[in-house]
Amino acid sequence: MSQPANQSGTELDYLQAGERLRELLAPLKPAGLKEVFVATDVAAIANLGQHSPAVHVVYQGERESEGTQSGRASSFDQLWLLVLVHRASPKEVSAGVWLARILQAVSGRACGDSTFRRVTPPVKPSYSGGAAYLPLAFTTRVKFKGER
């Protein structure tokens, strides 16, 4: 059974947006970002929270785009959570500066045939052990075409 292909004829990576987010955030490393992690869920972030500042990329699921189901072709809006882990330090820039940098790096940027659009995060900011966990959320549309 062959796999669905995108328009360029290469195999579709349904979760390619996660890697694209890592690419978009990588230029922030010279400015002091310690790491960009791909976490399996929000709970896993606390286990990797010792790096600061760092961003955790978490896939939060999808919802069907309205009016796009035709049986063979479908379109889904994927939700991606970016969680900034930040520990306040006199030598570091503030969490607010990091959030602005992340927004500038990701908002409106291309991802396949779509772009990253900012939405309200499904989780609230949290604070634990001197670290702030500050979420930003983005959606991107994934189009899928089945075989004939």
Coordinates of N, CA, C and O in Angstrom, one line a residue, residues 24-25 28 31-33 52-56 81-87 92-107 118-119 121 123-127 132-138:
L24 N 12.5 27.1 12.9 CA 12.2 28.5 13.1 C 12.8 29.0 14.4 O 13.1 30.2 14.5
L25 N 12.8 28.2 15.4 CA 13.4 28.6 16.7 C 14.9 28.5 16.9 O 15.5 29.2 17.7
L28 N 17.3 31.4 17.5 CA 17.3 32.1 18.8 C 18.4 31.6 19.7 O 18.7 32.2 20.7
A31 N 21.2 33.9 20.6 CA 20.8 35.0 21.5 C 20.6 34.5 23.0 O 20.3 35.2 23.9
G32 N 20.9 33.2 23.2 CA 20.9 32.6 24.5 C 19.9 31.5 24.8 O 19.8 31.0 25.9
L33 N 19.1 31.1 23.8 CA 18.1 30.0 24.0 C 19.0 28.8 24.1 O 19.8 28.4 23.3
S52 N 17.3 26.4 30.9 CA 16.5 27.7 30.9 C 17.4 28.8 30.3 O 18.6 28.8 30.7
P53 N 16.9 29.6 29.4 CA 15.6 29.5 28.8 C 15.6 28.4 27.7 O 16.6 28.1 27.0
A54 N 14.5 27.7 27.6 CA 14.3 26.6 26.6 C 12.9 26.7 26.1 O 12.0 27.2 26.8
V55 N 12.6 26.1 24.9 CA 11.3 26.0 24.4 C 11.0 24.5 24.2 O 11.8 23.8 23.6
H56 N 9.8 24.1 24.6 CA 9.3 22.8 24.3 C 8.2 22.8 23.3 O 7.2 23.6 23.5
L81 N 1.8 23.5 20.7 CA 2.0 24.3 21.9 C 3.5 24.5 22.0 O 4.3 23.6 21.9
L82 N 3.9 25.8 22.2 CA 5.3 26.1 22.5 C 5.4 26.6 23.9 O 4.7 27.6 24.3
V83 N 6.1 25.9 24.8 CA 6.2 26.3 26.2 C 7.6 26.8 26.5 O 8.6 26.1 26.4
L84 N 7.7 28.1 26.9 CA 9.0 28.7 27.3 C 9.2 28.3 28.7 O 8.3 28.6 29.6
V85 N 10.3 27.7 29.0 CA 10.8 27.5 30.4 C 11.8 28.6 30.7 O 12.8 28.7 30.0
H86 N 11.5 29.4 31.7 CA 12.4 30.5 32.1 C 12.6 30.6 33.6 O 11.6 30.6 34.3
R87 N 13.8 30.8 34.0 CA 14.2 31.1 35.4 C 14.8 32.5 35.4 O 15.7 32.7 34.7
E92 N 20.1 37.4 32.6 CA 19.3 37.0 31.5 C 18.2 38.0 31.1 O 17.8 38.7 32.0
V93 N 17.8 38.0 29.9 CA 16.7 38.8 29.5 C 15.4 38.2 30.1 O 15.4 37.1 30.4
S94 N 14.4 39.1 30.2 CA 13.2 38.7 30.9 C 12.4 37.6 30.0 O 12.6 37.5 28.8
A95 N 11.5 37.0 30.7 CA 10.6 36.0 30.0 C 9.8 36.7 28.9 O 9.5 36.2 27.8
G96 N 9.4 38.0 29.2 CA 8.6 38.7 28.2 C 9.4 39.0 26.9 O 8.8 38.9 25.8
V97 N 10.6 39.2 27.0 CA 11.5 39.4 25.8 C 11.6 38.1 25.1 O 11.5 38.1 23.8
W98 N 11.7 37.0 25.8 CA 11.8 35.7 25.1 C 10.5 35.4 24.4 O 10.5 34.9 23.3
L99 N 9.3 35.6 25.1 CA 8.1 35.4 24.4 C 7.9 36.2 23.1 O 7.5 35.7 22.1
A100 N 8.3 37.5 23.2 CA 8.3 38.3 22.0 C 9.2 37.7 20.9 O 8.8 37.7 19.7
R101 N 10.3 37.3 21.2 CA 11.3 36.7 20.2 C 10.6 35.4 19.6 O 10.8 35.2 18.4
I102 N 10.0 34.6 20.4 CA 9.4 33.4 19.9 C 8.2 33.8 19.0 O 8.1 33.2 17.9
L103 N 7.4 34.7 19.4 CA 6.3 35.2 18.5 C 6.8 35.7 17.2 O 6.3 35.4 16.1
Q104 N 7.9 36.5 17.2 CA 8.4 37.0 16.0 C 9.0 35.9 15.1 O 8.9 36.0 13.9
A105 N 9.6 34.9 15.7 CA 10.2 33.8 14.9 C 9.2 32.9 14.3 O 9.4 32.3 13.2
V106 N 7.9 32.8 14.9 CA 7.0 31.8 14.4 C 5.7 32.3 13.7 O 5.3 31.8 12.7
S107 N 5.2 33.4 14.3 CA 3.9 33.9 13.8 C 3.9 34.2 12.3 O 4.7 35.0 11.8
R118 N -1.3 32.2 15.5 CA -1.4 32.2 16.9 C -2.8 32.1 17.4 O -3.7 32.7 16.8
V119 N -3.0 31.2 18.4 CA -4.3 31.0 19.0 C -4.1 31.0 20.5 O -3.0 30.9 21.0
P121 N -3.7 29.5 24.0 CA -3.2 28.2 24.4 C -4.2 27.4 25.3 O -5.0 28.1 26.0
V123 N -3.6 25.6 27.8 CA -3.1 25.4 29.2 C -2.7 26.8 29.7 O -2.4 27.7 28.9
K124 N -2.7 27.0 31.0 CA -2.4 28.3 31.6 C -0.9 28.3 31.9 O -0.3 27.2 32.1
P125 N -0.3 29.4 32.1 CA 1.1 29.5 32.6 C 1.1 28.9 34.0 O 0.2 28.9 34.7
S126 N 2.3 28.3 34.3 CA 2.5 27.7 35.6 C 3.9 28.1 36.1 O 4.8 28.5 35.3
Y127 N 4.1 27.9 37.4 CA 5.3 28.3 38.0 C 5.6 27.2 39.1 O 4.8 26.8 39.9
A132 N 9.3 29.4 35.4 CA 8.0 29.8 34.8 C 7.8 28.9 33.6 O 8.8 28.8 32.8
Y133 N 6.7 28.4 33.4 CA 6.3 27.6 32.2 C 5.2 28.4 31.4 O 4.1 28.5 31.9
L134 N 5.6 29.1 30.4 CA 4.8 30.0 29.7 C 4.4 29.5 28.3 O 5.2 29.5 27.4
P135 N 3.1 29.2 28.1 CA 2.7 28.6 26.8 C 2.3 29.6 25.8 O 1.7 30.7 26.1
L136 N 2.6 29.3 24.5 CA 2.1 30.0 23.3 C 1.5 28.8 22.5 O 2.1 27.8 22.4
A137 N 0.5 29.1 21.7 CA -0.1 28.1 20.9 C -0.3 28.6 19.5 O -0.6 29.8 19.2
F138 N -0.1 27.7 18.5 CA -0.2 28.0 17.1 C -0.9 26.9 16.4 O -0.8 25.7 16.8

